[in-house]
Amino acid sequence: MAFSFSRFRRKLDAALSSAVRARCLSLSARPSLPEEPAPDTRFLRHSSPDASPVLDHSSFLRFPQVRLTTLPSGIRVVTQSAPTSASHTASVGVWIDAGSRFEAPGTNGTAHFLEHMIFKGTRCRTARSLEEEIENMGARLNAYTSREQTTFFADVQSKDVAVAVDVLADILQNSKFPDHAIKRERGVILREMEEVQGQVEEVIFDHLHSAAFHGHPLGDTILGPEENIRGISRVDLQHYISTHYTGHRMVVSAAGAVKHDEIVNMVERLFTNFSTDPTTADQLVNANPAIFTGSEVRVQDEGMPLAHFAIAFKGSSWTDPNSIPLMVIQSLLGSWNKSIGVGNCSGSQLARRVATDDLAENIMAFNTNYRDIGLFGVYSIASPNCLRELSRVLMDEIKRLAYQVSEAEVVRARNQLKSALLLHIDGSTAVSENNGRQMLTYGRVLPFVELFARIDAVDAAAIMETARNFIINKEIALGATGPIQELPEHRRNSTSIIPHSNWFLISLMKRRMVLLNLKNLYMLLVSSIHVLPLRKKSNLHSDYMIVNKLGLLNEANGCCNFKGVRQRYSQMISSKPY
């Protein structure tokens, strides 16, 4: 009896399963509009599409205090000390507001050439003794040059911090630039240029900058043209140092096992020969601002198997409040690589469409900021026969951001962005770099409690407004190389815009900005923080100052009482309508 009952149950289950499958097939055959899937609860653990709750980031925002001292020479010293028990290494570096965009006409490549020559011997150390000293300590000494900044830094054990500061001061103030070293380094840089030409992504972004900032130093390459490299002399290098390596444009940043007062004393004692010229990078930029030129640079190369291209719109500067929504837009568009093979499951709608139709080998959204302007767009690698359809999908997804964005995908993008920012500062080297760069760009170190509040304030309405301002009817720059004969021309981007009732809400939030102060801090941190300036003139100088003003600082250990801050924010928000 039991056997017959179990057999009957199996038949019943099979019949029901067949009926369900038949119903699913019949439903799938009917044309219907796709429904927005419910957001995965895992994505909503630390955030919510609802704008009213205050998000609790207290579990991972207890960072050591950032300390800042400005010396009479104008040099700013910023440190972030880790507990001695947690770190036995330190990173010390010098961040300088000088890059390739500040080079005089006809001298493009000097900033990068100087980066190479700075390690070739000083009046106190030969190139060999410098190298041996670093290796004997087990340290690491490095440098890099960008379009707006030059950086020299050292990673050392805690006991060797003083030596690292001394080495940095020596190479920046006492380098000799011998002729034989300049001649040898020319060959090194020319070989580096050949290597860069083999890195197609680097070439594409050089082409893109040339198209976006045609005729401006920001559109030049960092390495410079070959004829400049062959002609750079000791006089050019010394003139660049005396003009741009000035105290007011310099930040010494240290992180890890360091003590602020000791770093300040060492810098004040050793960094004594820099110019005190008060001219700032902002003044130089204002004298020659970058202008976005919507043009194209196409290099046809049938010998390449795949086409590489990047499309870009004019972006925002570092301190533009729109930089935060554009960061979220970059996260929304996302990135995808065919070798990973998970595009169909990606949270990015662009990645899903590209992966499903097999349109590309790789796509990557980017957002680059400079002092007065920026670039944001998408870089792609694809087969020649996919270029037209891929271009159409790319532009469709970019334009979609102006009128059809769900809160669920914005929540996911915000969470991905915050995770990426936290992962980026893992270790003393990254912390030192982050603090040094922010001191140059913002004039302060942006506290994570504030940065995350700005990110969490970006909702779907803010994304659509930003997209309308930066994408619709705006010029497009393009850099492309490879078999690109099928790549269509990208003209001014336009589409019909559906009016949104949220426009009024955004405008209302901006008008209420005049009411900002610590008394109504809830507006600042939740409702409209993404439209605040990012400069130090903001009311938010640091999370330390905020919690101290609110009486929420633990005087015993100097740590921030984030639970109390969250409760205070909640009280403020609940006291007034949103």
Coordinates of C-alpha atoms in Angstrom, one line a residue:
M1 CA 0.0 0.0 0.0
A2 CA 2.8 2.3 0.9
F3 CA 4.6 1.5 -2.4
S4 CA 1.5 2.3 -4.5
F5 CA 0.9 5.5 -2.6
S6 CA 4.4 6.7 -3.2
R7 CA 4.1 5.8 -6.9
F8 CA 0.9 7.8 -7.2
R9 CA 2.5 10.8 -5.5
R10 CA 5.4 10.7 -8.0
K11 CA 3.0 10.7 -10.9
L12 CA 1.0 13.6 -9.3
D13 CA 4.2 15.6 -8.8
A14 CA 5.3 14.9 -12.4
A15 CA 1.8 16.0 -13.7
L16 CA 1.9 19.2 -11.7
S17 CA 5.5 20.0 -12.9
S18 CA 4.4 19.5 -16.5
A19 CA 1.4 21.8 -16.0
V20 CA 3.6 24.5 -14.5
R21 CA 6.1 24.2 -17.3
A22 CA 3.4 24.4 -19.9
R23 CA 1.9 27.5 -18.2
C24 CA 5.4 29.1 -18.1
L25 CA 5.9 28.4 -21.8
S26 CA 2.5 29.8 -22.7
L27 CA 3.1 32.9 -20.7
S28 CA 6.6 33.4 -22.2
A29 CA 5.0 33.3 -25.7
R30 CA 2.8 36.3 -24.9
P31 CA 4.3 39.7 -25.7
S32 CA 4.5 41.7 -22.5
L33 CA 6.5 44.6 -21.1
P34 CA 9.5 43.5 -19.0
E35 CA 8.9 44.1 -15.3
E36 CA 11.5 45.6 -13.1
P37 CA 12.9 42.8 -10.9
A38 CA 12.7 43.2 -7.2
P39 CA 16.1 44.3 -5.7
D40 CA 18.1 41.6 -4.1
T41 CA 18.0 42.1 -0.3
R42 CA 21.7 41.6 -0.1
F43 CA 22.2 44.8 -2.0
L44 CA 20.0 46.7 0.5
R45 CA 21.8 45.6 3.6
H46 CA 23.6 48.9 4.2
S47 CA 21.4 51.1 2.0
S48 CA 17.8 51.7 0.9
P49 CA 15.9 53.2 -2.0
D50 CA 14.0 55.1 0.6
A51 CA 15.6 58.5 1.1
S52 CA 14.4 59.0 4.7
P53 CA 16.5 56.5 6.8
V54 CA 19.9 57.6 8.0
L55 CA 22.5 55.0 7.0
D56 CA 24.7 53.6 9.7
H57 CA 28.3 53.3 8.5
S58 CA 29.7 53.3 12.0
S59 CA 31.1 49.8 11.8
F60 CA 33.7 50.7 9.2
L61 CA 34.2 54.5 9.5
R62 CA 36.3 54.6 12.6
F63 CA 39.4 55.7 10.9
P64 CA 42.4 57.3 12.8
Q65 CA 42.3 61.1 13.0
V66 CA 43.9 63.1 10.1
R67 CA 46.2 65.8 11.4
L68 CA 47.3 68.8 9.4
T69 CA 50.0 71.4 9.9
T70 CA 50.9 74.2 7.5
L71 CA 54.5 75.4 7.7
P72 CA 55.7 79.0 7.2
S73 CA 57.1 78.0 3.8
G74 CA 53.6 77.0 2.7
I75 CA 54.3 73.2 2.8
R76 CA 51.4 71.3 4.2
V77 CA 52.1 68.2 6.4
V78 CA 49.2 65.8 6.7
T79 CA 49.5 62.5 8.7
Q80 CA 47.2 59.7 9.6
S81 CA 48.7 57.5 12.3
A82 CA 47.8 53.8 12.7
P83 CA 48.0 52.3 16.2
T84 CA 51.6 50.9 16.9
S85 CA 50.2 47.5 17.5
A86 CA 48.5 47.4 14.1
S87 CA 51.3 48.7 11.9
H88 CA 55.0 48.4 11.8
T89 CA 55.5 50.1 8.4
A90 CA 54.9 53.6 7.2
S91 CA 54.5 55.5 3.9
V92 CA 55.9 59.0 3.4
G93 CA 55.5 60.9 0.2
V94 CA 55.6 64.4 -1.4
W95 CA 52.6 65.4 -3.5
I96 CA 53.2 68.3 -5.8
D97 CA 50.7 70.4 -7.7
A98 CA 52.7 70.1 -11.0
G99 CA 52.1 67.9 -14.0
S100 CA 52.3 67.9 -17.7
R101 CA 49.5 70.5 -18.1
F102 CA 51.7 73.2 -16.5
E103 CA 54.6 72.8 -18.9
A104 CA 55.6 75.7 -21.0
P105 CA 54.9 75.6 -24.8
G106 CA 57.4 73.4 -26.6
T107 CA 58.6 71.7 -23.4
N108 CA 56.0 68.9 -23.2
G109 CA 57.6 65.9 -21.4
T110 CA 59.7 67.9 -19.0
A111 CA 57.7 66.9 -15.9
H112 CA 58.0 63.2 -16.7
F113 CA 61.7 63.5 -17.6
L114 CA 62.3 65.2 -14.3
E115 CA 60.7 62.3 -12.5
H116 CA 63.3 60.0 -14.0
M117 CA 66.2 62.3 -13.3
I118 CA 65.4 62.9 -9.7
F119 CA 66.9 59.5 -8.7
K120 CA 70.2 60.0 -10.6
G121 CA 72.3 61.4 -7.8
T122 CA 72.5 64.5 -5.5
R123 CA 75.3 66.5 -3.9
C124 CA 75.1 64.2 -0.9
R125 CA 74.3 60.8 -2.6
T126 CA 75.4 59.2 -5.8
A127 CA 72.8 57.2 -7.8
R128 CA 74.4 54.0 -6.6
S129 CA 74.6 55.0 -3.0
L130 CA 71.0 56.1 -3.1
E131 CA 69.9 52.7 -4.5
E132 CA 72.0 50.8 -2.0
E133 CA 70.7 52.8 0.9
I134 CA 67.1 52.1 -0.1
E135 CA 67.7 48.4 -0.6
N136 CA 69.7 48.0 2.6
M137 CA 66.6 49.2 4.5
G138 CA 64.3 46.9 2.6
A139 CA 62.4 50.0 1.6
R140 CA 60.7 51.0 -1.6
L141 CA 61.2 54.4 -3.4
N142 CA 59.1 55.3 -6.3
A143 CA 57.5 58.2 -8.2
Y144 CA 54.8 58.9 -10.9
T145 CA 53.7 61.8 -13.0
S146 CA 50.2 62.6 -14.1
R147 CA 48.7 65.5 -16.1
E148 CA 48.3 67.6 -12.9
Q149 CA 50.4 66.1 -10.2
T150 CA 53.8 64.6 -9.5
T151 CA 54.5 62.3 -6.6
F152 CA 57.6 60.9 -4.9
F153 CA 57.1 58.4 -2.0
A154 CA 58.8 55.8 0.1
D155 CA 57.5 52.7 1.9
V156 CA 59.7 51.9 4.9
Q157 CA 59.7 50.1 8.3
S158 CA 58.7 52.4 11.2
K159 CA 62.3 52.7 12.4
D160 CA 63.4 54.1 9.0
V161 CA 60.9 56.9 8.7
A162 CA 63.4 59.6 9.4
V163 CA 65.8 58.3 6.7
A164 CA 62.9 58.2 4.2
V165 CA 62.1 61.9 4.9
D166 CA 65.8 62.8 4.5
V167 CA 66.1 61.0 1.2
L168 CA 63.0 62.7 -0.2
A169 CA 64.2 66.1 0.9
D170 CA 67.7 65.4 -0.6
I171 CA 66.5 64.2 -4.1
L172 CA 64.0 67.1 -4.4
Q173 CA 66.4 69.9 -3.4
N174 CA 69.9 68.7 -4.3
S175 CA 69.7 66.7 -7.5
K176 CA 72.7 67.4 -9.8
F177 CA 71.3 66.3 -13.2
P178 CA 74.7 65.3 -14.7
D179 CA 74.8 65.4 -18.5
H180 CA 75.8 61.7 -18.9
A181 CA 72.7 60.7 -16.8
I182 CA 70.4 62.9 -18.9
K183 CA 71.8 61.3 -22.1
R184 CA 71.3 57.8 -20.7
E185 CA 67.8 58.6 -19.5
R186 CA 66.7 59.9 -22.9
G187 CA 67.2 56.4 -24.2
V188 CA 65.3 54.9 -21.3
I189 CA 62.3 57.2 -21.9
L190 CA 62.3 56.6 -25.6
R191 CA 62.2 52.8 -24.9
E192 CA 59.4 53.5 -22.4
M193 CA 57.5 55.4 -25.1
E194 CA 57.8 52.3 -27.4
E195 CA 56.4 50.2 -24.6
V196 CA 53.5 52.6 -24.1
Q197 CA 52.7 52.5 -27.8
G198 CA 52.2 48.7 -27.3
Q199 CA 49.6 49.3 -24.6
V200 CA 46.5 50.1 -26.6
E201 CA 44.5 51.4 -23.6
E202 CA 47.2 54.0 -22.9
V203 CA 47.2 55.0 -26.5
I204 CA 43.4 55.3 -26.7
F205 CA 43.2 57.6 -23.7
D206 CA 46.0 59.8 -25.1
H207 CA 44.0 60.1 -28.3
L208 CA 40.9 60.8 -26.3
H209 CA 42.6 63.6 -24.4
S210 CA 43.9 65.0 -27.7
A211 CA 40.3 65.0 -29.1
A212 CA 38.7 66.4 -25.9
F213 CA 41.3 69.2 -25.2
H214 CA 42.7 70.0 -28.7
G215 CA 45.3 72.7 -28.6
H216 CA 45.5 72.7 -24.8
P217 CA 48.4 71.3 -22.6
L218 CA 45.8 69.0 -21.0
G219 CA 45.5 67.3 -24.4
D220 CA 49.2 66.6 -24.6
T221 CA 50.7 63.2 -23.6
I222 CA 52.6 62.9 -20.3
L223 CA 55.7 61.5 -21.9
G224 CA 55.8 64.2 -24.6
P225 CA 56.8 63.9 -28.3
E226 CA 60.1 62.3 -29.3
E227 CA 61.7 65.6 -30.5
N228 CA 61.1 67.2 -27.1
I229 CA 62.6 64.2 -25.2
R230 CA 65.8 64.5 -27.4
G231 CA 66.1 68.2 -26.7
I232 CA 65.4 68.5 -22.9
S233 CA 68.4 69.9 -21.0
R234 CA 69.5 70.4 -17.5
V235 CA 68.4 74.1 -17.7
D236 CA 64.8 72.9 -18.6
L237 CA 64.7 70.6 -15.6
Q238 CA 66.1 73.2 -13.2
H239 CA 63.7 75.8 -14.5
Y240 CA 60.7 73.5 -14.0
I241 CA 61.7 72.8 -10.4
S242 CA 62.2 76.4 -9.5
T243 CA 58.9 77.4 -11.1
H244 CA 56.6 74.6 -10.0
Y245 CA 58.2 72.8 -7.0
T246 CA 57.1 75.6 -4.6
G247 CA 56.1 75.3 -1.0
H248 CA 52.5 76.4 -1.5
R249 CA 52.0 73.7 -4.1
M250 CA 53.5 70.9 -2.0
V251 CA 52.1 68.4 0.5
V252 CA 54.0 65.9 2.6
S253 CA 51.7 63.0 3.5
A254 CA 52.6 60.2 5.9
A255 CA 50.5 57.3 7.1
G256 CA 51.0 54.1 9.2
A257 CA 53.5 54.0 12.0
V258 CA 54.2 57.7 12.1
K259 CA 53.9 60.5 14.7
H260 CA 52.6 63.8 13.4
D261 CA 54.8 66.1 15.5
E262 CA 58.0 64.2 14.5
I263 CA 57.1 64.4 10.8
V264 CA 56.4 68.1 11.1
N265 CA 59.7 68.7 12.8
M266 CA 61.7 66.7 10.2
V267 CA 60.0 68.5 7.3
E268 CA 60.5 71.9 8.8
R269 CA 64.2 71.1 9.3
L270 CA 64.9 69.5 6.0
F271 CA 62.6 71.1 3.4
T272 CA 64.2 74.5 3.4
N273 CA 65.3 75.3 -0.1
F274 CA 62.0 75.4 -2.0
S275 CA 60.6 78.6 -3.5
T276 CA 58.0 80.5 -1.5
D277 CA 56.3 81.8 -4.6
P278 CA 52.6 82.1 -3.5
T279 CA 51.3 81.3 -7.0
T280 CA 48.9 78.4 -6.8
A281 CA 47.9 75.8 -9.3
D282 CA 44.4 77.2 -9.3
Q283 CA 45.8 80.6 -10.5
L284 CA 47.7 78.9 -13.3
V285 CA 44.6 77.0 -14.4
N286 CA 42.4 80.1 -14.3
A287 CA 45.0 81.8 -16.6
N288 CA 44.7 79.0 -19.1
P289 CA 41.5 77.0 -18.6
A290 CA 40.8 73.8 -20.5
I291 CA 38.0 73.9 -23.0
F292 CA 36.3 70.7 -24.1
T293 CA 36.5 70.2 -27.9
G294 CA 34.1 67.6 -29.2
S295 CA 36.3 66.0 -31.9
E296 CA 37.6 62.6 -32.9
V297 CA 41.0 61.0 -33.3
R298 CA 40.8 57.8 -35.4
V299 CA 43.8 55.7 -36.3
Q300 CA 43.0 53.0 -38.8
D301 CA 45.1 49.9 -38.3
E302 CA 43.9 46.8 -40.2
G303 CA 46.8 44.8 -38.6
M304 CA 45.0 44.8 -35.3
P305 CA 42.5 42.0 -34.6
L306 CA 40.2 44.1 -32.5
A307 CA 39.0 47.7 -32.5
H308 CA 39.6 49.8 -29.4
F309 CA 37.7 53.0 -28.8
A310 CA 36.6 55.4 -26.1
I311 CA 33.7 57.9 -26.2
A312 CA 33.6 60.7 -23.6
F313 CA 31.6 63.7 -22.5
K314 CA 32.8 66.7 -20.7
G315 CA 32.9 65.9 -17.0
S316 CA 33.3 67.8 -13.8
S317 CA 36.2 69.2 -11.9
W318 CA 37.4 67.7 -8.6
T319 CA 35.5 70.3 -6.6
D320 CA 32.3 70.4 -8.6
P321 CA 29.4 69.0 -6.6
N322 CA 28.4 67.0 -9.7
S323 CA 31.5 64.9 -9.4
I324 CA 29.7 62.7 -6.8
P325 CA 26.7 61.9 -9.0
L326 CA 29.1 61.3 -11.9
M327 CA 31.0 58.8 -9.8
V328 CA 27.7 56.9 -9.2
I329 CA 27.0 57.1 -12.9
Q330 CA 30.3 55.4 -13.6
S331 CA 29.4 52.7 -11.1
L332 CA 25.9 52.4 -12.8
L333 CA 27.4 51.8 -16.2
G334 CA 30.0 49.4 -14.7
S335 CA 32.6 47.3 -16.4
W336 CA 32.7 43.9 -17.9
N337 CA 35.2 41.5 -19.4
K338 CA 34.3 38.6 -21.6
S339 CA 36.9 36.4 -19.9
I340 CA 35.0 36.6 -16.7
G341 CA 31.8 35.3 -18.2
V342 CA 29.2 36.6 -15.8
G343 CA 27.8 39.5 -17.8
N344 CA 24.3 38.0 -17.9
C345 CA 24.2 38.2 -14.1
S346 CA 25.7 41.6 -13.8
G347 CA 23.9 44.4 -12.1
S348 CA 24.8 46.8 -14.9
Q349 CA 22.2 46.8 -17.6
L350 CA 24.9 47.9 -20.1
A351 CA 27.0 44.8 -19.2
R352 CA 24.0 42.5 -19.5
R353 CA 23.1 43.8 -23.0
V354 CA 26.6 43.6 -24.2
A355 CA 27.2 40.1 -22.7
T356 CA 23.8 38.7 -24.0
D357 CA 24.4 39.8 -27.6
D358 CA 28.2 39.1 -27.5
L359 CA 29.0 42.6 -28.7
A360 CA 32.4 43.2 -27.1
E361 CA 35.4 41.7 -25.5
N362 CA 35.6 44.4 -22.8
I363 CA 33.8 47.5 -21.7
M364 CA 34.8 49.9 -18.9
A365 CA 33.1 53.1 -17.7
F366 CA 35.5 55.8 -16.6
N367 CA 35.3 59.2 -14.8
T368 CA 38.5 61.4 -14.8
N369 CA 38.6 64.7 -12.8
Y370 CA 40.9 67.6 -13.3
R371 CA 41.1 71.0 -11.6
D372 CA 38.6 72.8 -13.9
I373 CA 37.1 70.0 -16.1
G374 CA 36.8 66.3 -16.5
L375 CA 36.0 63.4 -18.8
F376 CA 33.5 60.6 -18.4
G377 CA 32.5 57.9 -20.8
V378 CA 33.0 54.3 -21.8
Y379 CA 36.1 52.4 -23.2
S380 CA 35.4 49.4 -25.3
I381 CA 37.2 46.6 -27.2
A382 CA 35.2 44.7 -29.9
S383 CA 35.3 42.9 -33.1
P384 CA 35.0 45.0 -36.2
N385 CA 31.7 43.5 -37.2
C386 CA 30.1 44.4 -33.8
L387 CA 31.0 48.1 -33.8
R388 CA 27.8 49.5 -35.1
E389 CA 25.5 47.6 -32.8
L390 CA 27.8 48.1 -29.9
S391 CA 27.9 51.9 -30.5
R392 CA 24.1 51.9 -30.6
V393 CA 23.8 50.0 -27.3
L394 CA 26.4 52.2 -25.6
M395 CA 24.6 55.4 -26.6
D396 CA 21.2 54.0 -25.7
E397 CA 22.3 53.0 -22.2
I398 CA 24.1 56.4 -21.7
K399 CA 21.0 58.3 -22.8
R400 CA 18.7 56.2 -20.7
L401 CA 20.4 57.6 -17.6
A402 CA 18.6 60.9 -18.3
Y403 CA 15.1 59.6 -18.1
Q404 CA 14.8 56.0 -16.9
V405 CA 16.8 55.0 -13.8
S406 CA 15.4 52.9 -11.0
E407 CA 16.2 53.5 -7.3
A408 CA 17.2 49.8 -7.0
E409 CA 20.1 50.1 -9.5
V410 CA 21.2 53.4 -7.9
V411 CA 21.3 51.7 -4.5
R412 CA 23.5 48.9 -6.0
A413 CA 25.8 51.5 -7.7
R414 CA 26.2 53.4 -4.5
N415 CA 27.1 50.3 -2.5
Q416 CA 29.6 49.2 -5.2
L417 CA 31.2 52.7 -5.2
K418 CA 31.5 52.8 -1.4
S419 CA 33.1 49.3 -1.4
A420 CA 35.6 50.3 -4.1
L421 CA 36.6 53.4 -2.1
L422 CA 37.1 51.4 1.1
L423 CA 39.1 48.7 -0.7
H424 CA 41.3 51.4 -2.3
I425 CA 42.7 52.6 1.0
D426 CA 43.9 49.2 2.2
G427 CA 47.4 49.9 3.6
S428 CA 49.5 52.8 4.5
T429 CA 50.7 53.5 1.0
A430 CA 47.1 53.9 -0.3
V431 CA 46.1 56.0 2.8
S432 CA 49.1 58.3 2.3
E433 CA 48.3 58.7 -1.4
N434 CA 44.7 59.3 -0.8
N435 CA 45.4 62.0 1.8
G436 CA 48.1 63.7 -0.3
R437 CA 45.9 63.8 -3.5
Q438 CA 42.9 65.1 -1.6
M439 CA 44.9 67.9 0.0
L440 CA 45.9 69.0 -3.5
T441 CA 42.5 68.7 -5.1
Y442 CA 40.1 69.6 -2.2
G443 CA 42.4 71.6 0.1
R444 CA 41.5 69.1 2.9
V445 CA 41.1 65.4 3.5
L446 CA 37.5 64.5 2.9
P447 CA 36.2 62.5 5.8
F448 CA 34.6 59.2 4.8
V449 CA 31.6 59.9 6.9
E450 CA 31.0 63.0 4.8
L451 CA 31.9 61.3 1.5
F452 CA 29.5 58.5 2.1
A453 CA 26.8 60.9 3.1
R454 CA 27.3 62.7 -0.2
I455 CA 27.1 59.4 -2.1
D456 CA 24.0 58.2 -0.2
A457 CA 22.3 61.5 -1.0
V458 CA 22.5 60.7 -4.8
D459 CA 19.2 59.1 -5.7
A460 CA 17.6 58.3 -9.1
A461 CA 16.3 61.9 -9.5
A462 CA 19.9 63.3 -9.0
I463 CA 21.3 60.8 -11.5
M464 CA 18.7 61.8 -14.2
E465 CA 19.3 65.5 -13.6
T466 CA 23.1 65.1 -13.8
A467 CA 22.7 63.0 -17.0
R468 CA 20.5 65.7 -18.6
N469 CA 23.1 68.4 -17.7
F470 CA 26.2 66.4 -18.9
I471 CA 24.9 64.1 -21.7
I472 CA 21.9 65.4 -23.5
N473 CA 22.7 67.7 -26.5
K474 CA 26.4 67.7 -25.5
E475 CA 29.5 67.3 -27.6
I476 CA 31.2 63.9 -27.7
A477 CA 35.0 63.2 -27.9
L478 CA 36.2 60.0 -29.4
G479 CA 39.6 58.2 -29.6
A480 CA 39.8 55.0 -31.6
T481 CA 42.3 52.7 -33.2
G482 CA 42.3 49.3 -35.0
P483 CA 40.0 48.1 -37.8
I484 CA 37.5 50.8 -37.2
Q485 CA 36.0 51.4 -40.6
E486 CA 32.6 50.2 -39.3
L487 CA 32.7 52.5 -36.3
P488 CA 29.9 55.1 -36.8
E489 CA 30.4 58.8 -36.4
H490 CA 29.4 60.0 -33.0
R491 CA 27.6 63.3 -33.3
R492 CA 26.0 65.5 -30.6
N493 CA 24.0 63.3 -28.3
S494 CA 20.3 64.2 -28.1
T495 CA 17.0 62.5 -27.1
S496 CA 13.6 63.5 -26.0
I497 CA 13.3 64.1 -22.3
I498 CA 10.2 63.3 -20.3
P499 CA 9.6 66.0 -17.7
H500 CA 9.9 64.9 -14.2
S501 CA 8.2 66.1 -11.1
N502 CA 11.4 65.6 -9.3
W503 CA 12.9 68.7 -11.0
F504 CA 10.9 70.8 -8.5
L505 CA 12.3 68.8 -5.6
I506 CA 15.9 69.2 -6.7
S507 CA 15.4 73.0 -7.2
L508 CA 13.8 73.3 -3.8
M509 CA 16.7 71.4 -2.2
K510 CA 19.2 73.8 -3.8
R511 CA 17.2 76.9 -2.6
R512 CA 17.2 75.5 0.9
M513 CA 21.0 75.4 0.9
V514 CA 21.1 78.9 2.3
L515 CA 19.8 77.5 5.6
L516 CA 22.7 75.2 6.1
N517 CA 24.4 75.2 9.4
L518 CA 25.1 72.7 12.2
K519 CA 21.6 73.3 13.7
N520 CA 19.9 71.7 10.7
L521 CA 22.7 69.3 9.8
Y522 CA 20.1 66.7 8.6
M523 CA 19.7 68.7 5.3
L524 CA 23.4 68.8 4.8
L525 CA 24.1 65.1 5.3
V526 CA 21.0 63.5 3.7
S527 CA 18.8 65.7 1.5
S528 CA 21.1 67.8 -0.6
I529 CA 24.7 67.2 0.4
H530 CA 25.6 66.2 -3.2
V531 CA 25.1 69.9 -4.3
L532 CA 27.6 71.3 -1.7
P533 CA 31.0 72.5 -2.8
L534 CA 33.8 70.1 -2.0
R535 CA 36.4 72.8 -1.1
K536 CA 37.5 73.5 2.5
K537 CA 35.2 76.5 2.5
S538 CA 32.3 74.0 3.2
N539 CA 30.8 74.0 6.6
L540 CA 32.0 70.4 6.9
H541 CA 35.7 70.6 7.5
S542 CA 36.0 67.2 9.0
D543 CA 33.9 64.6 10.9
Y544 CA 36.1 65.3 13.9
M545 CA 34.9 69.0 14.0
I546 CA 31.2 68.0 13.5
V547 CA 31.0 65.5 16.3
N548 CA 32.9 67.9 18.6
K549 CA 30.4 70.6 17.8
L550 CA 27.6 68.3 18.6
G551 CA 29.1 67.2 21.9
L552 CA 29.5 63.6 20.6
L553 CA 33.3 63.2 21.0
N554 CA 34.6 60.7 23.4
E555 CA 37.2 62.8 25.3
A556 CA 38.8 59.7 26.8
N557 CA 40.3 58.4 23.6
G558 CA 39.5 61.0 21.0
C559 CA 37.4 58.6 19.0
C560 CA 34.1 59.5 17.4
N561 CA 30.9 58.3 19.0
F562 CA 29.2 57.3 15.7
K563 CA 26.3 55.7 17.4
G564 CA 25.5 59.0 19.1
V565 CA 26.0 60.8 15.8
R566 CA 23.5 58.5 14.1
Q567 CA 21.0 59.0 16.8
R568 CA 21.4 62.8 16.6
Y569 CA 21.0 62.7 12.9
S570 CA 17.8 60.6 13.2
Q571 CA 16.3 63.1 15.7
M572 CA 17.0 66.0 13.4
I573 CA 15.5 64.2 10.4
S574 CA 12.4 63.1 12.2
S575 CA 11.8 66.6 13.5
K576 CA 11.1 68.1 10.1
P577 CA 9.4 66.9 6.8
Y578 CA 11.7 65.7 4.1

